[in-house]
CSV table of C-alpha atoms and ligand atoms in Angstrom, one decimal:
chain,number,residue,atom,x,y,z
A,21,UNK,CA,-8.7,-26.4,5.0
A,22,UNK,CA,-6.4,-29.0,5.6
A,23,UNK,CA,-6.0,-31.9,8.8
A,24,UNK,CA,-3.3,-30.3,10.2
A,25,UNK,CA,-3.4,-27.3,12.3
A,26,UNK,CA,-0.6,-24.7,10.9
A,27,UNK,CA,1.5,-22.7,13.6
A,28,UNK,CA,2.3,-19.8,12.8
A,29,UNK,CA,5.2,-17.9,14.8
A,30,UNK,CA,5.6,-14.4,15.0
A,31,UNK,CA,8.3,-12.0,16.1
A,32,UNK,CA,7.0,-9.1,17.7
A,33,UNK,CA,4.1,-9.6,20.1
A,34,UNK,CA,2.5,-5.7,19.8
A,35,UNK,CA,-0.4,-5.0,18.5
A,36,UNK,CA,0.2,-5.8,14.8
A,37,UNK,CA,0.7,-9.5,16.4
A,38,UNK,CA,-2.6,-9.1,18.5
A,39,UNK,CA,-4.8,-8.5,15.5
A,40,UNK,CA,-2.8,-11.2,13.0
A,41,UNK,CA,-3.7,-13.9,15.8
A,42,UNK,CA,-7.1,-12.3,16.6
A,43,UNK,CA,-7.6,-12.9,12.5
A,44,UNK,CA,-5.4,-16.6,12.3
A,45,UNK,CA,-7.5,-18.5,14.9
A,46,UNK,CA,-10.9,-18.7,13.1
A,47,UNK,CA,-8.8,-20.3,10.2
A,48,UNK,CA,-7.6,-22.8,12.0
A,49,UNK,CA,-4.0,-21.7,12.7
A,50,UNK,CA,-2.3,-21.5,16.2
A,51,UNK,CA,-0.1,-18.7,16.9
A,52,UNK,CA,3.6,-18.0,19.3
A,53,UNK,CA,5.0,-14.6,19.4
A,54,UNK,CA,8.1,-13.9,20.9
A,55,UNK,CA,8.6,-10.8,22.5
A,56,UNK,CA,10.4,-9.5,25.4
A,57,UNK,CA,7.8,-7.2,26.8
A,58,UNK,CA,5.7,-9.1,29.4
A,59,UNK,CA,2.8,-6.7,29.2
A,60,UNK,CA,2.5,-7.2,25.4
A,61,UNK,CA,-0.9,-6.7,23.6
A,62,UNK,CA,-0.3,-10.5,21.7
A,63,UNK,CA,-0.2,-12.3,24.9
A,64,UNK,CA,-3.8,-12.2,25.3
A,65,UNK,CA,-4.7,-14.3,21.9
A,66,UNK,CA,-1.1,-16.3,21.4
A,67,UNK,CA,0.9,-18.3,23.4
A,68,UNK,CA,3.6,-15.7,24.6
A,69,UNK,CA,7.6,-16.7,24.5
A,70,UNK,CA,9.0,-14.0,26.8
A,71,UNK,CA,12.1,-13.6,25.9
A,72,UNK,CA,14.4,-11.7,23.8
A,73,UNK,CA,14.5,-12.0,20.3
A,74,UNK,CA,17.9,-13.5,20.2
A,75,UNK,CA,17.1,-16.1,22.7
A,76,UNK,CA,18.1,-19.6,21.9
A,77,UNK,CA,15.5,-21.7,23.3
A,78,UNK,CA,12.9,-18.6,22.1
A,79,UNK,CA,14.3,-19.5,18.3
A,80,UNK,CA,13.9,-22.9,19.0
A,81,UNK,CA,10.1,-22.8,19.7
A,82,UNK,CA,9.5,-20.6,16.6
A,83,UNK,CA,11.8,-23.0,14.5
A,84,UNK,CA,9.7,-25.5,15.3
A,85,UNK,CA,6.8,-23.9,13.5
A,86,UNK,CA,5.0,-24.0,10.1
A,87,UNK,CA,6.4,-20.5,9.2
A,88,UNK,CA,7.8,-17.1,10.9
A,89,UNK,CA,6.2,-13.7,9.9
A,90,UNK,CA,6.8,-10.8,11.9
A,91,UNK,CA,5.1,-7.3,13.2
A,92,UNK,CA,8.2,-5.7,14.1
A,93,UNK,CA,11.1,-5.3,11.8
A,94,UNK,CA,13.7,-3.8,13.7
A,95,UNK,CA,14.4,-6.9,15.1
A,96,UNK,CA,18.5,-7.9,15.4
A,97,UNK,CA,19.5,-9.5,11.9
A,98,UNK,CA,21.2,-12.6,14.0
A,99,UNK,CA,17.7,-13.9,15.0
A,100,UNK,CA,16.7,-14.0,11.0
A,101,UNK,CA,20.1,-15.7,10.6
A,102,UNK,CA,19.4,-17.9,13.6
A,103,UNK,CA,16.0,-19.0,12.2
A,104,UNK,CA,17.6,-19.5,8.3
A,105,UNK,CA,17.4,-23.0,7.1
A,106,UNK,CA,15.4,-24.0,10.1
A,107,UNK,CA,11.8,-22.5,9.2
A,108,UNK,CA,10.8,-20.2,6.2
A,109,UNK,CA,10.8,-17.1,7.1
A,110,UNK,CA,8.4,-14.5,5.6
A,111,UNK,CA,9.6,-11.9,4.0
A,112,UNK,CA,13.0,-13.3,4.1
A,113,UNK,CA,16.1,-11.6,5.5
A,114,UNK,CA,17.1,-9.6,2.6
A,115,UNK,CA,13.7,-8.1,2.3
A,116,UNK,CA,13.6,-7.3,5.9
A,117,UNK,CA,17.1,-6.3,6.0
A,118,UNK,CA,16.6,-3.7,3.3
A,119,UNK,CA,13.3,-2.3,4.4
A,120,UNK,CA,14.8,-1.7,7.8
A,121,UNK,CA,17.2,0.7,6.1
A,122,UNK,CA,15.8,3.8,4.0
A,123,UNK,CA,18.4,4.2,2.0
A,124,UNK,CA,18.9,0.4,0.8
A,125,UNK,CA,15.2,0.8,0.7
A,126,UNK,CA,15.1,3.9,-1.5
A,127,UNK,CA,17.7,2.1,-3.8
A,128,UNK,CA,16.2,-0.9,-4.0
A,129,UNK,CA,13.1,0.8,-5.1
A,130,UNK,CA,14.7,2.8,-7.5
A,131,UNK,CA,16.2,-0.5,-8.5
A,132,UNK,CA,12.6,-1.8,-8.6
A,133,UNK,CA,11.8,1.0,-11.1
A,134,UNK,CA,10.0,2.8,-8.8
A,135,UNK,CA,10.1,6.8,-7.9
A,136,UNK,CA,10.8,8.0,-4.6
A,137,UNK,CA,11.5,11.5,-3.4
A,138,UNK,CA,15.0,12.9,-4.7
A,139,UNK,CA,17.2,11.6,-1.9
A,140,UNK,CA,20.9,12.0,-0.8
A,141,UNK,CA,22.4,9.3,1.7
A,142,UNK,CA,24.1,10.7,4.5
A,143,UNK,CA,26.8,9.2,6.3
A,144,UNK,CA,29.8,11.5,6.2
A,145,UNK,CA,30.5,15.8,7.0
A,146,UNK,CA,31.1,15.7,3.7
A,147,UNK,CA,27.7,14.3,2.2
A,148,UNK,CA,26.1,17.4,3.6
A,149,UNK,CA,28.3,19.7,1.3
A,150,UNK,CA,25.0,21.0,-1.5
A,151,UNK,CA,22.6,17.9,-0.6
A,152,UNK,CA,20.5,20.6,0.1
A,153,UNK,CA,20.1,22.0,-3.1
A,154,UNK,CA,20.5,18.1,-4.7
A,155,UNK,CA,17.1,17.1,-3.1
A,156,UNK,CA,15.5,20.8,-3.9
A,157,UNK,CA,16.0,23.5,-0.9
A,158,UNK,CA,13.6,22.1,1.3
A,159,UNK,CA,13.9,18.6,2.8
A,160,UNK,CA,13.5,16.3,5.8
A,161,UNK,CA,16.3,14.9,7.3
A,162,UNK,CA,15.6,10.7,8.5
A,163,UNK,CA,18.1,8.5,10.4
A,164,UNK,CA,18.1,5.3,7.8
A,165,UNK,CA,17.7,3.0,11.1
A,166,UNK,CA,15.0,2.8,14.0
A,167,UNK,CA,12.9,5.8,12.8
A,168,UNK,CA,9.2,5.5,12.7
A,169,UNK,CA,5.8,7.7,12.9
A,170,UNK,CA,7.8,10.6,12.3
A,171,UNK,CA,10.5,10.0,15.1
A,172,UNK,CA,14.3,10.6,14.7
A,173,UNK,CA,12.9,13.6,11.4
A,174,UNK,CA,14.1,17.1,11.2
A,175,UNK,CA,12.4,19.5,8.5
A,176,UNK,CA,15.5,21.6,7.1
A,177,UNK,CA,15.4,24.5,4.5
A,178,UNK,CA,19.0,25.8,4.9
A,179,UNK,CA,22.6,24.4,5.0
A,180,UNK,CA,23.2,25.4,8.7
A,181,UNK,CA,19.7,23.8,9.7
A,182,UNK,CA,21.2,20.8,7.8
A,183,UNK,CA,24.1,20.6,10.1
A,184,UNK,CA,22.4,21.1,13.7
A,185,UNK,CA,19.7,18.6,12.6
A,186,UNK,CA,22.4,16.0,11.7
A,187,UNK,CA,24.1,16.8,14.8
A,188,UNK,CA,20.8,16.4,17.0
A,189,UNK,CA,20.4,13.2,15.2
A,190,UNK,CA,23.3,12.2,17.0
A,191,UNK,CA,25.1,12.0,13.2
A,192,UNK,CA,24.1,8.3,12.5
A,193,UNK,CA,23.4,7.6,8.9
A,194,UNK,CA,20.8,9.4,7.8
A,195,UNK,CA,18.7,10.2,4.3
A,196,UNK,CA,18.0,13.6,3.1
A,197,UNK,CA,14.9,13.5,1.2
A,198,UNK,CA,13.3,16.7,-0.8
A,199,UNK,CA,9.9,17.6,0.4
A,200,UNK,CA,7.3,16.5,-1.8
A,201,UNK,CA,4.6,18.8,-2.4
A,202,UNK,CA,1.8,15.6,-2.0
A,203,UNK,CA,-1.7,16.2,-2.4
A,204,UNK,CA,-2.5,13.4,-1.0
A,205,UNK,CA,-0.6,10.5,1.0
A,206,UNK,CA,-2.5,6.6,0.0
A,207,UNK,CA,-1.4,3.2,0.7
A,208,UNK,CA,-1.5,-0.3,-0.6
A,209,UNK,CA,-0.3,-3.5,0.5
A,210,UNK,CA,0.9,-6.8,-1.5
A,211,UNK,CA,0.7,-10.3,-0.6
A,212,UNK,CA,3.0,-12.7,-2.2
A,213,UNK,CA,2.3,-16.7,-1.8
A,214,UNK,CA,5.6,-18.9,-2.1
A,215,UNK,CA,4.2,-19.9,-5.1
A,216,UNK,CA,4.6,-16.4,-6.3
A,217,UNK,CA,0.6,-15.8,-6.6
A,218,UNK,CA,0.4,-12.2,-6.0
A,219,UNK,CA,-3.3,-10.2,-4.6
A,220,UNK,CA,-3.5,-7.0,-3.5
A,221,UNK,CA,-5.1,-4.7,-0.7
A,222,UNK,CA,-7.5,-2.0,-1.2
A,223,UNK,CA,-6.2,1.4,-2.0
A,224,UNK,CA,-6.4,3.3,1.5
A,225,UNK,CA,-6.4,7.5,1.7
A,226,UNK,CA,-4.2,8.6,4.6
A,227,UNK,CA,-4.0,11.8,6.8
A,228,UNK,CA,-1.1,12.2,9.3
A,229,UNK,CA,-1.0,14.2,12.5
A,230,UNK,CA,2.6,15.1,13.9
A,231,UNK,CA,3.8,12.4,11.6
A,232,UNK,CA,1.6,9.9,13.0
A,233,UNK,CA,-1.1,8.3,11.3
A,234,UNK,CA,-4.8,9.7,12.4
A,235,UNK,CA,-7.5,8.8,9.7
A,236,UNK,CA,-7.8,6.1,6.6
A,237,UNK,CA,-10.6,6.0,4.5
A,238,UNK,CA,-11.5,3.5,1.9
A,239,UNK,CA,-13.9,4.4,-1.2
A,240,UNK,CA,-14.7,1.8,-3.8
A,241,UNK,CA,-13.2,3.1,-7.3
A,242,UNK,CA,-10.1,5.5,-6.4
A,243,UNK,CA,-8.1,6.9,-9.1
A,244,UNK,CA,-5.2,5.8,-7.6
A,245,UNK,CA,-5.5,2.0,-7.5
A,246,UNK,CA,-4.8,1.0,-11.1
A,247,UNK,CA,-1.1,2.9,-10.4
A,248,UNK,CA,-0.2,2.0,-7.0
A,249,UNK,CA,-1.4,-2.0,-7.8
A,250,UNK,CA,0.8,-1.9,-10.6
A,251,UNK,CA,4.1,-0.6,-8.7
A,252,UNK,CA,3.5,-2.6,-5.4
A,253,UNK,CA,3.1,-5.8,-8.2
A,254,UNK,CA,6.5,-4.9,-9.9
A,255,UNK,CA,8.4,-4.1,-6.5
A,256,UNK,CA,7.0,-7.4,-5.0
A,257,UNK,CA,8.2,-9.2,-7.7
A,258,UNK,CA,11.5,-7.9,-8.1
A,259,UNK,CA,12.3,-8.5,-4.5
A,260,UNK,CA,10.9,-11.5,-4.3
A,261,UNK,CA,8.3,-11.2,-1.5
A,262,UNK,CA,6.6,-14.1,0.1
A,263,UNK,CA,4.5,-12.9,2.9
A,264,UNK,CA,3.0,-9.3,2.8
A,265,UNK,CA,4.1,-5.8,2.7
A,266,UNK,CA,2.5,-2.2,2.3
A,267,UNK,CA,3.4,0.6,0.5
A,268,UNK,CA,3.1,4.4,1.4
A,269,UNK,CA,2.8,6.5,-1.2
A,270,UNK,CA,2.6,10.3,-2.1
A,271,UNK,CA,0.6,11.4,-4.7
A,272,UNK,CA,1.4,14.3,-6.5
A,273,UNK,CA,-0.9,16.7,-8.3
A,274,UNK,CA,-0.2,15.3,-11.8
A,275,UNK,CA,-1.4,12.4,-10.8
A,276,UNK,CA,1.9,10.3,-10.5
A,277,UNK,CA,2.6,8.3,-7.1
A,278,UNK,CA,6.1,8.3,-5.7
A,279,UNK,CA,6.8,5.4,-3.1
A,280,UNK,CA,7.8,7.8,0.7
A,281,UNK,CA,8.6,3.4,2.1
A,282,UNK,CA,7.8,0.2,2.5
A,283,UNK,CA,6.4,-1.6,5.9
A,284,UNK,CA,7.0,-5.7,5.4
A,285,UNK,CA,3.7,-6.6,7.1
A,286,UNK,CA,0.1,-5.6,7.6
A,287,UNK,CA,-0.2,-1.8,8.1
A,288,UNK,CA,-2.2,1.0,10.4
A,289,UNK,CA,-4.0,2.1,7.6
A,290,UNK,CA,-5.3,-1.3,6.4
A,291,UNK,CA,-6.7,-1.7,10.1
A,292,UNK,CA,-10.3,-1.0,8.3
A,293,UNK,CA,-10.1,-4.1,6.0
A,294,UNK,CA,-11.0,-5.9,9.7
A,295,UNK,CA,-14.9,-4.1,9.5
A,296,UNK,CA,-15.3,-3.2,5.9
A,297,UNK,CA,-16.5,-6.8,5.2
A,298,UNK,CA,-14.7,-9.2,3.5
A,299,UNK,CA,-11.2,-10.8,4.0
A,300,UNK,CA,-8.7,-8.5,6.5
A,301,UNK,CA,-5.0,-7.7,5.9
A,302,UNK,CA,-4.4,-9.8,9.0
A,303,UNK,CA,-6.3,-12.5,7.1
A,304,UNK,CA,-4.1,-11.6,3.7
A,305,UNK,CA,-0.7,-12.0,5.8
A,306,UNK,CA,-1.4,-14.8,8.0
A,307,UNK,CA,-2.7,-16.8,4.7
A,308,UNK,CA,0.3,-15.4,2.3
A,309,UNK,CA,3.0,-16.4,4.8
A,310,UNK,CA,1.3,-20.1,5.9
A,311,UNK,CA,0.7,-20.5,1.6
A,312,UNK,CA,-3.1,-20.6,2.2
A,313,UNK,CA,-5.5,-19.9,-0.6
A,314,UNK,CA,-4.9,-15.9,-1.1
A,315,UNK,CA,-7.2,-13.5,-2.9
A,316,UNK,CA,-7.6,-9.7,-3.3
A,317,UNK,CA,-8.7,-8.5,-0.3
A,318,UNK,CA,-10.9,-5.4,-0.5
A,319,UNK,CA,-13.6,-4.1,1.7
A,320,UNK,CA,-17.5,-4.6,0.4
A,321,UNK,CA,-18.4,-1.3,2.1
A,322,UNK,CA,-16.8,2.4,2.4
A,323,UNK,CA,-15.2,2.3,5.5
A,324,UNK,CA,-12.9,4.8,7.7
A,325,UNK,CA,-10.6,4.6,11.2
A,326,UNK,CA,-9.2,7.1,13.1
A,327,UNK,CA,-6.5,6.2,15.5
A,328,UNK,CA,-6.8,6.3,19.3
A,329,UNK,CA,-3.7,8.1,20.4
A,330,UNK,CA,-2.8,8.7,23.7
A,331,UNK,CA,-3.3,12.8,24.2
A,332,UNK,CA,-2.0,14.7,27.2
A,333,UNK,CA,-5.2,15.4,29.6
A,334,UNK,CA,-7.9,14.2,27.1
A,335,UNK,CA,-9.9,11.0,26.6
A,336,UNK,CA,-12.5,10.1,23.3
A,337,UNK,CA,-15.8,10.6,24.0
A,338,UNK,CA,-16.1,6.4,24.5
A,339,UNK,CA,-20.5,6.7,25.2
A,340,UNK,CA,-20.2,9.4,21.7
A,341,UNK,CA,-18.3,6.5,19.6
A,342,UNK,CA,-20.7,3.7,20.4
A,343,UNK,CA,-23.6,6.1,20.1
A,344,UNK,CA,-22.5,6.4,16.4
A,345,UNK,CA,-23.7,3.9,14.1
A,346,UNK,CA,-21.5,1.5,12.3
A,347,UNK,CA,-18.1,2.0,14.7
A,348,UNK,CA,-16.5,-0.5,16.0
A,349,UNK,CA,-13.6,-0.1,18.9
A,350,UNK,CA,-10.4,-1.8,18.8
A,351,UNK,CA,-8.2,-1.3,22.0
A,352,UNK,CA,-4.7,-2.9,22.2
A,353,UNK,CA,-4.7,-3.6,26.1
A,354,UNK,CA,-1.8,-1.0,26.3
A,355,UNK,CA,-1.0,0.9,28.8
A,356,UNK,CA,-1.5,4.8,28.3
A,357,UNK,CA,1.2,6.9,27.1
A,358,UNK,CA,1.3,10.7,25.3
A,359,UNK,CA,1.7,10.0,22.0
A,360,UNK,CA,1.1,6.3,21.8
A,361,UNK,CA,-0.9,3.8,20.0
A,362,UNK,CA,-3.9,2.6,21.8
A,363,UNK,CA,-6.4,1.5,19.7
A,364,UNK,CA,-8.5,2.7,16.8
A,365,UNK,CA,-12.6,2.5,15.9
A,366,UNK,CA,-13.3,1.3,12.1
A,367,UNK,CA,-16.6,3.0,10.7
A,368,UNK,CA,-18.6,1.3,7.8
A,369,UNK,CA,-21.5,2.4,6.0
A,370,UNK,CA,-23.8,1.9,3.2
A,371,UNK,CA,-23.0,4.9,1.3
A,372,UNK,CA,-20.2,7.7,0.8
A,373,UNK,CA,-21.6,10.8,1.6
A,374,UNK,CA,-22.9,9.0,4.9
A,375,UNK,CA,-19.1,7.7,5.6
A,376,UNK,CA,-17.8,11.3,5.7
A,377,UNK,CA,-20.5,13.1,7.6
A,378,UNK,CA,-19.5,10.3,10.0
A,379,UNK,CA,-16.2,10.7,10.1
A,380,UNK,CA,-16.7,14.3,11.0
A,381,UNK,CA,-18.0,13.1,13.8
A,382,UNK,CA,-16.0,10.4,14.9
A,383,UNK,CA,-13.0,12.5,14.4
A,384,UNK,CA,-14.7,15.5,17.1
A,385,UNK,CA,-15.1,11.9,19.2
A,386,UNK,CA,-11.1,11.2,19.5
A,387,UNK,CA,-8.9,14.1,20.6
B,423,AMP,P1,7.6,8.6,7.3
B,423,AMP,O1,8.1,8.2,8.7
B,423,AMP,O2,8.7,8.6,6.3
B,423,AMP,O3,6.5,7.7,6.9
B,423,AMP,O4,7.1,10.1,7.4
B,423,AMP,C1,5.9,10.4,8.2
B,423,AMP,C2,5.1,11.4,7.5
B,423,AMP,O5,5.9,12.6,7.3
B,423,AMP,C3,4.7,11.1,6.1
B,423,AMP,O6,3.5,10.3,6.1
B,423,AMP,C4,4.4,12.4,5.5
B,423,AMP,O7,3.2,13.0,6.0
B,423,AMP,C5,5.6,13.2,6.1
B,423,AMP,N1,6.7,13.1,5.2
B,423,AMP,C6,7.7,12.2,5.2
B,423,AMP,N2,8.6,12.4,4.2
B,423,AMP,C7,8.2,13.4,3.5
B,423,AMP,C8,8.7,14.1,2.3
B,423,AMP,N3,9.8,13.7,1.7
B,423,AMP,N4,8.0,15.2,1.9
B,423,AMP,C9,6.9,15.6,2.5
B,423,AMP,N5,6.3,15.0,3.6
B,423,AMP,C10,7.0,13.9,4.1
């Protein structure tokens, strides 16, 4: 590549920042996270700034890098305006500040000319007055801050369910979205160089459990792709990405997608681009952010994960996963916790039918 060794700072040192350094060091970059949990899955494979993210000497090492990305995007807007000017920063602060925010998010994609569930921003008593029947009788309430994998959600179907869930939401701003009648949920990320060079992920099938993420799968030649390239493209464009970001989509039975939001970084369901063969979306980011030569990155093989999710009393079958041919384990050196994150296992194989009967498996494997 070139004589001088990029540096690559991250904010966020989970495991989204594990993996991106576990992908950056075989091209040659070097890689800081700062994050303020000294146990932190990125500490192993990056040289770890503990500290919090507003911390002034923290900031310093980072501005003294090639670029910043970041795995984590709740982090406090005054460390992206700390960093402004000093190092490029990718995505940049508007992007982040939006996608950090469903309802700017929603907007913006709107703006973006793409669909999203019918929506009604909440932020008032009064916004609750019909929003109801705006988004179609059924809906899920969301705070527009801090939610994720299906946290700080209420499912309402009436106007007095509307209230008590706003009020156990603690009545922060909030979106009201109609409940979309998917029949299926896909994904698809974007990379943007700062030359404006755009490539694009595979198209990834998602299933969700408790609003958590539990199994991707990847099939050459889905339906899908065509669409979802094409509105990841235009919404990438319009807000100016450099760096990477993933879309979740629904797709309903006509065919059409509607965008459910935006991550600004590498996703869980692209974690099977790291086995499928092939460049990984930890390659895609780390390369898009840095400016590095950027292509499509899709998987050569059909390949599948299934989270490992921590599950009160029960542990996967680790001797049944390795038994199985074509898995490979990826454990974030986390401590175990109901409900948490704590690894996943890729599956590849030569051929479809093979991939699902395996995934049958697996998926008895992992409770
Ligand atoms: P989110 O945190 O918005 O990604 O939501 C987590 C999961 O909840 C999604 O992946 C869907 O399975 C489900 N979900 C979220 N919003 C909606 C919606 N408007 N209609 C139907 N299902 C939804």
């Amino acid at each position: 590549m070139t004589s001088h060794s990029p540096h690559l700072g991250i904010l966020g040192g989970g495991q989204l920042a594990q993996m991106l350094a576990l992908a950056a060091l075989p091209l040659g970059v070097r890689v800081t996270v700062l994050e303020p949990d000294i146990l932190a899955p990125a500490r192993l494979c990056a040289t770890h700034l503990h500290a919090p993210y507003t911390d002034a000497a923290g900031l310093d090492a980072l501005a003294g890098c090639d670029a910043v990305t970041l795995e984590f995007e709740n982090v406090p807007v005054e460390v992206l305006t700390a960093l402004e000017g000093r190092v490029p920063v990718r995505p940049e602060r508007a992007l982040l500040e939006r996608s950090k925010h469903r309802a700017h998010e929603k907007e913006a994609l709107q703006e973006a000319g793409a669909r999203t569930a019918p929506f009604v921003v909440i932020e008032t008593e009064a916004n609750l007055d019909g929003a109801l029947e705006r988004v179609g009788r059924q809906g899920i309430l969301k705070t527009s801050e801090l939610g994720y994998d299906g946290k700080g959600q209420s499912r309402v179907s009436d106007a007095a369910g509307l209230q008590s869930a706003w009020d156990e939401l603690g009545r922060v701003p909030c979106v009201l979205e109609g409940l979309v009648q998917f029949e299926r949920e896909v994904s698809l990320a974007v990379a943007r160089g700062p030359d404006g060079a755009l490539a694009f992920g595979p198209l990834i099938e998602n299933v969700h459990r408790n609003g958590i993420l539990r199994t991707s799968l990847f099939l050459e030649g889905d339906p899908h792709e065509a669409q979802a390239r094409e509105i990841a493209g235009q919404v990438a464009g319009a807000w100016g990405l450099e760096g990477l970001m993933t879309l979740e989509f629904f797709g309903l039975p006509e065919g059409e997608l509607l965008v459910n939001e935006v991550a600004p970084r590498v996703h869980n369901s692209g974690h099977l681009t790291q086995d499928g063969g092939g460049v990984s979306q930890f390659d895609a980011q780390v390369r898009a952010v840095l400016g590095l030569p950027l292509a499509d990155w899709r998987p050569l093989h059909p390949c599948a994960m299934v989270n490992i999710i921590g599950a009160e009393g029960k542990t996967p079958d680790w001797a049944g996963i390795d038994a199985l041919p074509g898995t490979r384990l990826h454990l974030y050196h986390k401590a175990w916790r109901a409900g948490r994150k704590l690894g996943h296992v890729n599956l590849v194989t030569a051929d479809e039918q093979t991939l699902r009967a395996r995934l049958s498996q697996l998926e008895t494997l992992i409770p």
